[in-house]
Short mmCIF file of C-alpha atoms in Angstrom, two decimals:
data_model
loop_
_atom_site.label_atom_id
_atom_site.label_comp_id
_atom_site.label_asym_id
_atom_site.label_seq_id
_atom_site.Cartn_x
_atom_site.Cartn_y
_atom_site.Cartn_z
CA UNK A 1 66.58 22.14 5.60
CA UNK A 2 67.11 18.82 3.69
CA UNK A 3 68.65 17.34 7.04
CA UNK A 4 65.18 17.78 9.06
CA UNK A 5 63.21 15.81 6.13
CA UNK A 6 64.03 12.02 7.59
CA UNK A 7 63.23 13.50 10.84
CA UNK A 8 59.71 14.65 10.09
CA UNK A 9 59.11 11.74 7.66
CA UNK A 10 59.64 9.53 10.99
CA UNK A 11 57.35 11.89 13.27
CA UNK A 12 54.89 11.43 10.69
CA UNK A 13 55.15 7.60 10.48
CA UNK A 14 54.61 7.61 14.47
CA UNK A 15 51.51 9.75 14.47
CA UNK A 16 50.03 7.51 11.82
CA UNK A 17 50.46 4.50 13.98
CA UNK A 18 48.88 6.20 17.42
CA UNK A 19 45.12 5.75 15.24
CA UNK A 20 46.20 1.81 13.78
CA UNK A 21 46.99 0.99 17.24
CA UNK A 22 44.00 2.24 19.33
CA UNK A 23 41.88 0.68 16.64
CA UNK A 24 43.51 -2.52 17.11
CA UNK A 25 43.25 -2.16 21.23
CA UNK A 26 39.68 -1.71 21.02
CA UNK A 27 39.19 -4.63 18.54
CA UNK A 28 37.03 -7.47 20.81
CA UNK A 29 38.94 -11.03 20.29
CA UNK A 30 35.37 -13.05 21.55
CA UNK A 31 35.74 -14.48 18.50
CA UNK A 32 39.27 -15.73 17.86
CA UNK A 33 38.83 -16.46 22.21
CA UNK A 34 35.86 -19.12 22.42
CA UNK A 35 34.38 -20.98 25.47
CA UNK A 36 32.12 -23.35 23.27
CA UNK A 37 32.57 -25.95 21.26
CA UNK A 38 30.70 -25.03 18.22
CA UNK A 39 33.25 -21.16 18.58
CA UNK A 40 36.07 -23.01 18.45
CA UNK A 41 35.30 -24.90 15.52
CA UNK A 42 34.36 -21.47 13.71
CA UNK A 43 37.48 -20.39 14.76
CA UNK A 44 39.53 -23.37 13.35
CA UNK A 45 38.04 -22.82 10.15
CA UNK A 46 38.91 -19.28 10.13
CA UNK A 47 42.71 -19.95 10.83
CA UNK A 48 42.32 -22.42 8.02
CA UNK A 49 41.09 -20.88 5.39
CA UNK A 50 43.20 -18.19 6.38
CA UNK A 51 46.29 -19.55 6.17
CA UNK A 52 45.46 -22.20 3.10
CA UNK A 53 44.69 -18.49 1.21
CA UNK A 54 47.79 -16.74 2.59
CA UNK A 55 49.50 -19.66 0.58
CA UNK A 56 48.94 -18.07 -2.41
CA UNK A 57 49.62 -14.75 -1.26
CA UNK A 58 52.37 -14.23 0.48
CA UNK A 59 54.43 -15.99 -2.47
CA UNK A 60 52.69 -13.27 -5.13
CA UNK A 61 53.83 -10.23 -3.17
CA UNK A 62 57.29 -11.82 -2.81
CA UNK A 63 57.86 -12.63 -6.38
CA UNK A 64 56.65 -9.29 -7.20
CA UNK A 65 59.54 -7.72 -5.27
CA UNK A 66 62.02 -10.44 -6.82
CA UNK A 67 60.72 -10.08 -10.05
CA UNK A 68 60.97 -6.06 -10.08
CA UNK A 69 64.86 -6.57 -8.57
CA UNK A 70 65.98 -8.78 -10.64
CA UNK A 71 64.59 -7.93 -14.10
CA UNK A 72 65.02 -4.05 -14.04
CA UNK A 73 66.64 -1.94 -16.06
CA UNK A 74 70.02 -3.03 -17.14
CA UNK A 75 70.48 -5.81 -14.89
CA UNK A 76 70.16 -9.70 -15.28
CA UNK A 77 67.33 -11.26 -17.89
CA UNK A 78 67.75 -13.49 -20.76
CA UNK A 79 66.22 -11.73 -23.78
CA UNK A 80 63.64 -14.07 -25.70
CA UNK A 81 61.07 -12.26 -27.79
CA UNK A 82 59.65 -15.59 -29.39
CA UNK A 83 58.76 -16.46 -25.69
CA UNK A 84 54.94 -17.39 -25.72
CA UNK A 85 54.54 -20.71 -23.31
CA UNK A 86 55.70 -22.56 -20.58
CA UNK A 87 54.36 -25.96 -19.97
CA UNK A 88 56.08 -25.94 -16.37
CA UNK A 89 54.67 -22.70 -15.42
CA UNK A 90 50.97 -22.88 -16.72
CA UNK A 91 51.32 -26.17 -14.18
CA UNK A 92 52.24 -24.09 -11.21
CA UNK A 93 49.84 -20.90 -12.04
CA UNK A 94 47.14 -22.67 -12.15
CA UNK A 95 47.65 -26.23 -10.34
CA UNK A 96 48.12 -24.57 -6.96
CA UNK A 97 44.91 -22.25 -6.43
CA UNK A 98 43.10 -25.09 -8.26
CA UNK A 99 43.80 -27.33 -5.35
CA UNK A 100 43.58 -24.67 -2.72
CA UNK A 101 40.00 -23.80 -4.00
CA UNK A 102 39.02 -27.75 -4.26
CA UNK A 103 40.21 -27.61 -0.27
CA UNK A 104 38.75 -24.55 0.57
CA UNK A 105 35.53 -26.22 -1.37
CA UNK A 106 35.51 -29.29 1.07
CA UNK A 107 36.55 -27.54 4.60
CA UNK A 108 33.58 -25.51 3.46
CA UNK A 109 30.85 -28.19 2.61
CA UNK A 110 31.92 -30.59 5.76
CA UNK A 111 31.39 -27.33 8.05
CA UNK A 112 28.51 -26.35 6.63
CA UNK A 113 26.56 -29.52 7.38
CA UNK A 114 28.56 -30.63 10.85
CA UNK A 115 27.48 -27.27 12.15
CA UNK A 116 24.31 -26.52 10.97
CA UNK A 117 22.58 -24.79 13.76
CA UNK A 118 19.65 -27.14 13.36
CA UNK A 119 21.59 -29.92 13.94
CA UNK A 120 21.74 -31.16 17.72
CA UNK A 121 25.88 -31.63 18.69
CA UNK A 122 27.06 -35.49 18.52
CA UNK A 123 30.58 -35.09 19.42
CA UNK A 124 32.55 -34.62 22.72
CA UNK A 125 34.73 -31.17 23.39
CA UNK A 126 37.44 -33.08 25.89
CA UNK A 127 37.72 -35.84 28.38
CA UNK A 128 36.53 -34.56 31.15
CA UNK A 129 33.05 -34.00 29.04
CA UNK A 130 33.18 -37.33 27.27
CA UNK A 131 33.24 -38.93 30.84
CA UNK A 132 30.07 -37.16 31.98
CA UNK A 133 26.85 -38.48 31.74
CA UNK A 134 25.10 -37.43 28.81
CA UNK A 135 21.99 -35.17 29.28
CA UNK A 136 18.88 -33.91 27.80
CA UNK A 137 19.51 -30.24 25.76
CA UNK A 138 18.80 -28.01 28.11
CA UNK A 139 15.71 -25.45 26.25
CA UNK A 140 15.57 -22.21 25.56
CA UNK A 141 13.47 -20.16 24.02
CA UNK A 142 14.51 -16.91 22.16
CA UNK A 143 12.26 -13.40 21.50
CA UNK A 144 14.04 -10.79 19.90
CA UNK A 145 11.58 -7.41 21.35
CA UNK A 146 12.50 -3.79 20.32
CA UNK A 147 15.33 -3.37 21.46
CA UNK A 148 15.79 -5.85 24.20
CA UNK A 149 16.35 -9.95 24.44
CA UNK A 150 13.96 -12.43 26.07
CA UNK A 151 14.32 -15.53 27.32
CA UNK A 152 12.46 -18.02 28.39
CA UNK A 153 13.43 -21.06 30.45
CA UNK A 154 10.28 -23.62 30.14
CA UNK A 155 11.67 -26.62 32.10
CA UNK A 156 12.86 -24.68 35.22
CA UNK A 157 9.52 -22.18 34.37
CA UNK A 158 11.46 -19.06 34.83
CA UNK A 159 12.27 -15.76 32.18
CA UNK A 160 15.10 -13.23 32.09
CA UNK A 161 15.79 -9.78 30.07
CA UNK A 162 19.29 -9.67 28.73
CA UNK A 163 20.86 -12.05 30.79
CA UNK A 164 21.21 -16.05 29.84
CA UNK A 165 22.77 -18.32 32.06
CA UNK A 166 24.13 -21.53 30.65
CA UNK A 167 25.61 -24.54 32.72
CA UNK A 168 28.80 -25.40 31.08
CA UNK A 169 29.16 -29.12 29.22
CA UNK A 170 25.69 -29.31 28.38
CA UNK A 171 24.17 -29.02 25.06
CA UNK A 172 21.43 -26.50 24.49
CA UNK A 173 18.81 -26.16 22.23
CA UNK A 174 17.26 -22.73 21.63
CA UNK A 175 14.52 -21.75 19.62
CA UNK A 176 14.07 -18.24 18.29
CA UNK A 177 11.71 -15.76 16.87
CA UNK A 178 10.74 -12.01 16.77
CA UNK A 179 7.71 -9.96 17.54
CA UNK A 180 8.29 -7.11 15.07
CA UNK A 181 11.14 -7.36 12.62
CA UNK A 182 14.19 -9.23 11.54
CA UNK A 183 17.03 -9.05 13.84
CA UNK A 184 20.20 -11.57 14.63
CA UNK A 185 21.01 -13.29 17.66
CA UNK A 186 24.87 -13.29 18.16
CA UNK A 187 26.75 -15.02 21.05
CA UNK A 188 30.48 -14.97 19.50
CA UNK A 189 31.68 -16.82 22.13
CA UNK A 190 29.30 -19.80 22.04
CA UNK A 191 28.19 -20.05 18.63
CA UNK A 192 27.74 -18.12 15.05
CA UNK A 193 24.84 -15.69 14.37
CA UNK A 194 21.40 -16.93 13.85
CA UNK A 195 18.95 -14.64 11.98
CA UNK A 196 15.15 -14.33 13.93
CA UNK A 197 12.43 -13.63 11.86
CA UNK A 198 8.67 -12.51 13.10
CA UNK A 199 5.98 -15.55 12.67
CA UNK A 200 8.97 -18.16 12.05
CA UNK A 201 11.16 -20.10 14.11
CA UNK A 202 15.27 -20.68 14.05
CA UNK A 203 16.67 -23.48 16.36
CA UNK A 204 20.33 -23.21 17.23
CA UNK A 205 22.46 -25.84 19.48
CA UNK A 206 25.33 -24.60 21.44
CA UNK A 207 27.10 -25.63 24.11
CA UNK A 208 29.90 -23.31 26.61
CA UNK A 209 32.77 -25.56 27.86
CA UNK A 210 34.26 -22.75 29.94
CA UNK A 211 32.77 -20.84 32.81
CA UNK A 212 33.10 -17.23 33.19
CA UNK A 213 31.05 -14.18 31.92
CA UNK A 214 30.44 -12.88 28.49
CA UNK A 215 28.59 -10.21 26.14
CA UNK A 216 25.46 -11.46 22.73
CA UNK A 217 24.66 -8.81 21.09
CA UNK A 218 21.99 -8.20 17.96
CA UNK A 219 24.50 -7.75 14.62
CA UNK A 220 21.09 -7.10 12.86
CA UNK A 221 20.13 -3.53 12.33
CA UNK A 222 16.83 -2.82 13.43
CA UNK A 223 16.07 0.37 14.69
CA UNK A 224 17.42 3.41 17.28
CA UNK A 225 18.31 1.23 19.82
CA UNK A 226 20.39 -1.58 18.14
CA UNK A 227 23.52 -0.11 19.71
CA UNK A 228 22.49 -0.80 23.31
CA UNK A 229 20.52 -4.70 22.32
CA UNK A 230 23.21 -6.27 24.14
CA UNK A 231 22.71 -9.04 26.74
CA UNK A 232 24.83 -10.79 29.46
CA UNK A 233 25.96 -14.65 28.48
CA UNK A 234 26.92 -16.43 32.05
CA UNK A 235 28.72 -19.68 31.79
CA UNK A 236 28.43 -22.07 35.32
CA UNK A 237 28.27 -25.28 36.98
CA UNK A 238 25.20 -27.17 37.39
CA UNK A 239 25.16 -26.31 41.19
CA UNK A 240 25.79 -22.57 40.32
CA UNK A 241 23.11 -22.82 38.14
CA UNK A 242 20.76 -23.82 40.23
CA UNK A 243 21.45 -21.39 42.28
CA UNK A 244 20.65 -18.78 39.78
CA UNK A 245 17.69 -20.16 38.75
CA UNK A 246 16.08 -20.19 42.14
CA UNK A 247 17.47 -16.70 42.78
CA UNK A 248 15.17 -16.03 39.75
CA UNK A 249 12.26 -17.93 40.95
CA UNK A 250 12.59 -15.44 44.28
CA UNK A 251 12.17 -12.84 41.97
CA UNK A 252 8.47 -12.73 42.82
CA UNK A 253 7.66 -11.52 39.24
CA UNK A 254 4.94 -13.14 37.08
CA UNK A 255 5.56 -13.02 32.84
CA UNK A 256 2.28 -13.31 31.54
CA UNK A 257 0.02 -11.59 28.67
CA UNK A 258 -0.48 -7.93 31.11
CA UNK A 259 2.97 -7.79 31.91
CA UNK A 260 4.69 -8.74 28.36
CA UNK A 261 2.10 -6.30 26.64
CA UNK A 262 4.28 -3.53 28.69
CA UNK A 263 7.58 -5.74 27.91
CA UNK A 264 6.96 -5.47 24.76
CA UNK A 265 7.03 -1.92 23.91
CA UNK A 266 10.20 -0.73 22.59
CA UNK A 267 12.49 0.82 25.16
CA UNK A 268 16.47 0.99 25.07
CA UNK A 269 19.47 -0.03 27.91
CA UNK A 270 16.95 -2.09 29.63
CA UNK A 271 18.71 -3.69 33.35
CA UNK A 272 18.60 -7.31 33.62
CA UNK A 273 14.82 -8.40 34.60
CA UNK A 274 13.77 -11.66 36.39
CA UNK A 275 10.58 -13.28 35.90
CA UNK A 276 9.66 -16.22 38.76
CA UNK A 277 7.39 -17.48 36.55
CA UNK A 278 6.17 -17.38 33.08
CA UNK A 279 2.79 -18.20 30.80
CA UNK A 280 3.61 -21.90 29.28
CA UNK A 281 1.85 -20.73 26.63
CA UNK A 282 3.65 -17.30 25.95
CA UNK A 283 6.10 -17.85 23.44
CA UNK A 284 3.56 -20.34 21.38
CA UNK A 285 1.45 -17.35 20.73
CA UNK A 286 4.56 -15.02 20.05
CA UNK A 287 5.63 -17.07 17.63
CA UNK A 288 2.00 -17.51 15.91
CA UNK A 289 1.33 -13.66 16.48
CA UNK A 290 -1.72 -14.03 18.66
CA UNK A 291 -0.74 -12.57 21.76
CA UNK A 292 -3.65 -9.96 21.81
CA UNK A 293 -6.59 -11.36 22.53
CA UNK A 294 -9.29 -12.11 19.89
CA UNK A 295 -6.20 -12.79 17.01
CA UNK A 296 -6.28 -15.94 15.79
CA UNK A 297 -3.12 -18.09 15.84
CA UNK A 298 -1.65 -19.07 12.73
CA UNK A 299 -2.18 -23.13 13.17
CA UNK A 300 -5.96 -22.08 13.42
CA UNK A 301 -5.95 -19.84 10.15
CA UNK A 302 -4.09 -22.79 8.49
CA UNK A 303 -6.76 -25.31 10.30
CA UNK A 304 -9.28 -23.42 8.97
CA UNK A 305 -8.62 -23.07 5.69
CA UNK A 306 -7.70 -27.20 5.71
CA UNK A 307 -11.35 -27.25 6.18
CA UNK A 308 -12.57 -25.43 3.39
CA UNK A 309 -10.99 -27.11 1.01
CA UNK A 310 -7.04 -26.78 1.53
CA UNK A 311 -4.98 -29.42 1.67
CA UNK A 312 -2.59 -30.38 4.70
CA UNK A 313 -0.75 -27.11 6.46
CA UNK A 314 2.41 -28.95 6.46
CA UNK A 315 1.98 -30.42 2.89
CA UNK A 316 5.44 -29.48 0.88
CA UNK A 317 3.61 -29.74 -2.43
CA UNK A 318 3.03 -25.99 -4.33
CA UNK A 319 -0.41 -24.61 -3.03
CA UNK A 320 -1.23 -27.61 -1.11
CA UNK A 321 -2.09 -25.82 1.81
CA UNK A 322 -4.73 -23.28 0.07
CA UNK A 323 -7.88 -23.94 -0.21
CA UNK A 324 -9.31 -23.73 -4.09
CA UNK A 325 -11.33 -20.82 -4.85
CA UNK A 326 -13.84 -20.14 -7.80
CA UNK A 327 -12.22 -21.37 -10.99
CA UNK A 328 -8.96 -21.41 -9.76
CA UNK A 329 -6.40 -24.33 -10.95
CA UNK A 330 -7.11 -27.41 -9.03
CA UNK A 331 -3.84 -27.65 -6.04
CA UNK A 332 -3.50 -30.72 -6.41
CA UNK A 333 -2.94 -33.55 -9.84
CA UNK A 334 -1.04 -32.99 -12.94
CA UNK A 335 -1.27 -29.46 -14.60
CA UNK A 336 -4.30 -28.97 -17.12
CA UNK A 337 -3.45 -28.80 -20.48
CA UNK A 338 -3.29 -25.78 -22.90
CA UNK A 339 -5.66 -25.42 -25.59
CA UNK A 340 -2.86 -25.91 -27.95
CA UNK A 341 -2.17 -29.77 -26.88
CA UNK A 342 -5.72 -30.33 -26.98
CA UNK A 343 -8.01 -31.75 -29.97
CA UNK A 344 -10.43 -30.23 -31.86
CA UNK A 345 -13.05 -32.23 -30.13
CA UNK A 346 -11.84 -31.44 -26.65
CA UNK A 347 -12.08 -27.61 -27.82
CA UNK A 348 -15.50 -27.89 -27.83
CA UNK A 349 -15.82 -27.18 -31.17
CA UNK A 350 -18.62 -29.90 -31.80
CA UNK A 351 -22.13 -29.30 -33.31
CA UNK A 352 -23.84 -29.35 -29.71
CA UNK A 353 -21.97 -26.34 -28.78
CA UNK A 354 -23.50 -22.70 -29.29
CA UNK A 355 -21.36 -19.68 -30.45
CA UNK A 356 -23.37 -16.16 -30.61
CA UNK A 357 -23.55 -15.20 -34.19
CA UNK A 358 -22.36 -11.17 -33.84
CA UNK A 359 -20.34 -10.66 -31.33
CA UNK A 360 -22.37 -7.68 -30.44
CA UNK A 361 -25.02 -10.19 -28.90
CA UNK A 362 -22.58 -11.00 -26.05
CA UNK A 363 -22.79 -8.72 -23.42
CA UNK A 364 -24.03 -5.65 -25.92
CA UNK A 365 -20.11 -5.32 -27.22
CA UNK A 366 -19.47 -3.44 -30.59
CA UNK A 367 -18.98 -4.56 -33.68
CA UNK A 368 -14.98 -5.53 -34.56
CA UNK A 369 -14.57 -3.40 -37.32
CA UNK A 370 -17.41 -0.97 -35.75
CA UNK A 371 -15.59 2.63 -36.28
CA UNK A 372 -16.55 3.54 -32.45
CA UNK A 373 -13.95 1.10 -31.43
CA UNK A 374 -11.58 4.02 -31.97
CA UNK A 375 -13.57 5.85 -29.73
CA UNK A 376 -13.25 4.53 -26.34
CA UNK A 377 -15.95 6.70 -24.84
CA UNK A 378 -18.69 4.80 -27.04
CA UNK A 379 -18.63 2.08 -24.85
CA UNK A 380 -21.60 1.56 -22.75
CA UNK A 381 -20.05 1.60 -18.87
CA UNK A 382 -23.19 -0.73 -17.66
CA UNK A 383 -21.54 -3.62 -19.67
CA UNK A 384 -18.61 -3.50 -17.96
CA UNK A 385 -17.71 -6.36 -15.55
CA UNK A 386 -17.10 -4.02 -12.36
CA UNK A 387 -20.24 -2.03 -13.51
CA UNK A 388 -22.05 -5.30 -13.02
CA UNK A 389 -20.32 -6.63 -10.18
CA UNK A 390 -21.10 -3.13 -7.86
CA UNK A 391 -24.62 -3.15 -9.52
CA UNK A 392 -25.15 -7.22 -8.15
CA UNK A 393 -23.17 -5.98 -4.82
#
């Protein structure tokens, strides 16, 4: 019986690698394989950090098998029990992940401002892009819709549902939004994830340096169909490109308000759609949620209320846009002053200034030590303030 043991202990071992490795098979290496220059960037850092943290690592588990050999029971050791410090080993303990974390600090603060997504690409990926003429971004604009992707094309005047074509070596600039809620837009291949947001607007700049074909995705929950909110990413030339976008232009299909109101509704697995051309003025009034007619946009709201006593919509200043109401603080000018840092004269405390003499002549109020203050239900409701306000109303 004992001789079967190793046996089944090694059957067991094999069965519990079948799962590890069909995980691992179906593990998507988009990622760690890009075709942009921004991706492979990410990537770099990854392997970086990575490896400057496996630095630390590896070495721990190791001593911890040395350490457990050599100083077990019986065996090897120098007894010391007035051991309490070692000048040469505080140095290493704490030296070494000081620096790595002062590394890991820098890699982390150059990345975060060389690729900030709002900040157009300056460098070169290889020669053969460095000797190309260099072009205007290439625009694209971005609606995340329940549960599908559109995009628009404004120079070539064209749309597409969840497919984007991209000529390789040029630098794009898209700009994103939602209709309805929060979602991500996610081309691991290209570039990181960029969160979309309903009534605001995310810019990311990307480029693809490799042609070939490719899958964006939303990593965002946001509803029943997030599984499916997938879309097609097509790197080309510029002559395949062209191509494509007249093959969409053939498409015979019009994007305007009619035909995104139907768009628009949620749906799930939606085909790749073609639009031949599109309403300039579309994803303006996505982003400032006017679509349906009769809403006002959000630049005339903030217009508006300019007018009436608000200060500039795009003033950075706290309540500069709002427009003062009542006896409201002013927006703008230092903070007014407590009565506390004022003087007795500024109080209003000065002969020409009239106080009531019983506080029951002010608005009919009780008495303060009247003994129906106890009793709330002695109050007379017609002096309250509401009771006056829906009386005046």
């Amino acid at each position: 019986m004992l001789q079967h043991i190793p046996v089944r202990i090694r059957r067991l071992k094999a069965a519990l690698l079948i799962p590890l490795v069909a995980i691992l098979a179906a593990c998507d290496r988009a990622v760690l394989n890009p075709a942009g220059d921004v991706a492979r960037q990410q990537r770099d850092i990854i392997y970086i950090s990575t490896g400057l943290m496996l630095l630390i690592i590896v070495p721990v588990m190791l001593l911890i098998v040395v350490f457990a050999w050599r100083y077990r029971k019986g065996a090897g050791g120098t007894y010391d029990p007035d051991f309490d410090h070692s000048t040469s080993l505080e140095l290493v303990i704490w030296s070494v992940p000081l620096l790595i974390i002062i590394i890991l600090g820098a890699l982390t603060w150059s990345s975060t401002h060389l690729l900030d997504p709002f900040r157009p690409l300056d460098m070169k990926a290889n020669a053969q892009e460095a000797r190309a003429p260099v072009s205007d971004p290439l625009r694209v604009q971005v609606v995340s819709l329940d549960w599908k992707w559109l995009f628009i094309y404004p120079e070539q005047g064209i749309a597409t549902v969840n497919e984007l074509a991209l000529p390789v070596d040029r630098q794009v600039r898209f700009d994103l939004t939602s209709t309805n809620m929060m979602n991500t837009f996610y081309a691991p291949t290209m570039a990181g994830m960029i969160y979309v947001m309903p009534g605001m607007q995310s810019t990311l700049h990307a480029v693809l340096n490799r042609p070939g074909s490719y899958e964006g995705l939303s990593a965002n929950y946001s509803g029943h169909g997030f599984a499916d909110m997938r879309f097609q990413l097509k790197g080309m030339d510029q002559a395949a490109f062209d191509n494509w976008v007249a093959q969409a232009k053939a498409s015979g299909r019009t994007l305007d308000l009619a035909s995104y109101y139907q768009l628009a509704k949620p749906s799930e697995k939606v085909p790749p759609m073609f639009f031949g051309s599109v309403d300039q003025d579309l994803y303006r009034r996505v982003l400032e949620r006017c679509v349906e007619p009769g809403t006002p946009c959000m630049t005339d709201l903030m217009e508006y209320d300019r007018k009436q006593g608000g200060g500039h919509p795009h003033e950075t200043r706290p309540g500069a846009g709002m427009p003062q109401r009542g006896n409201s603080m002013p927006m703008h000018g230092p903070k007014a002053e407590g009565a506390l840092l004022r003087e007795p004269s500024e109080k209003g405390s000065g002969a020409n200034v009239t106080k009531p003499a019983n506080p029951a002549d002010a608005g009919g109020a009780t008495r303060p030590n009247d003994p129906r203050n106890r009793d709330m239900s002695a109050l007379d409701p017609r002096s309250a303030p509401f009771a006056r306000a829906d009386a005046n109303a």
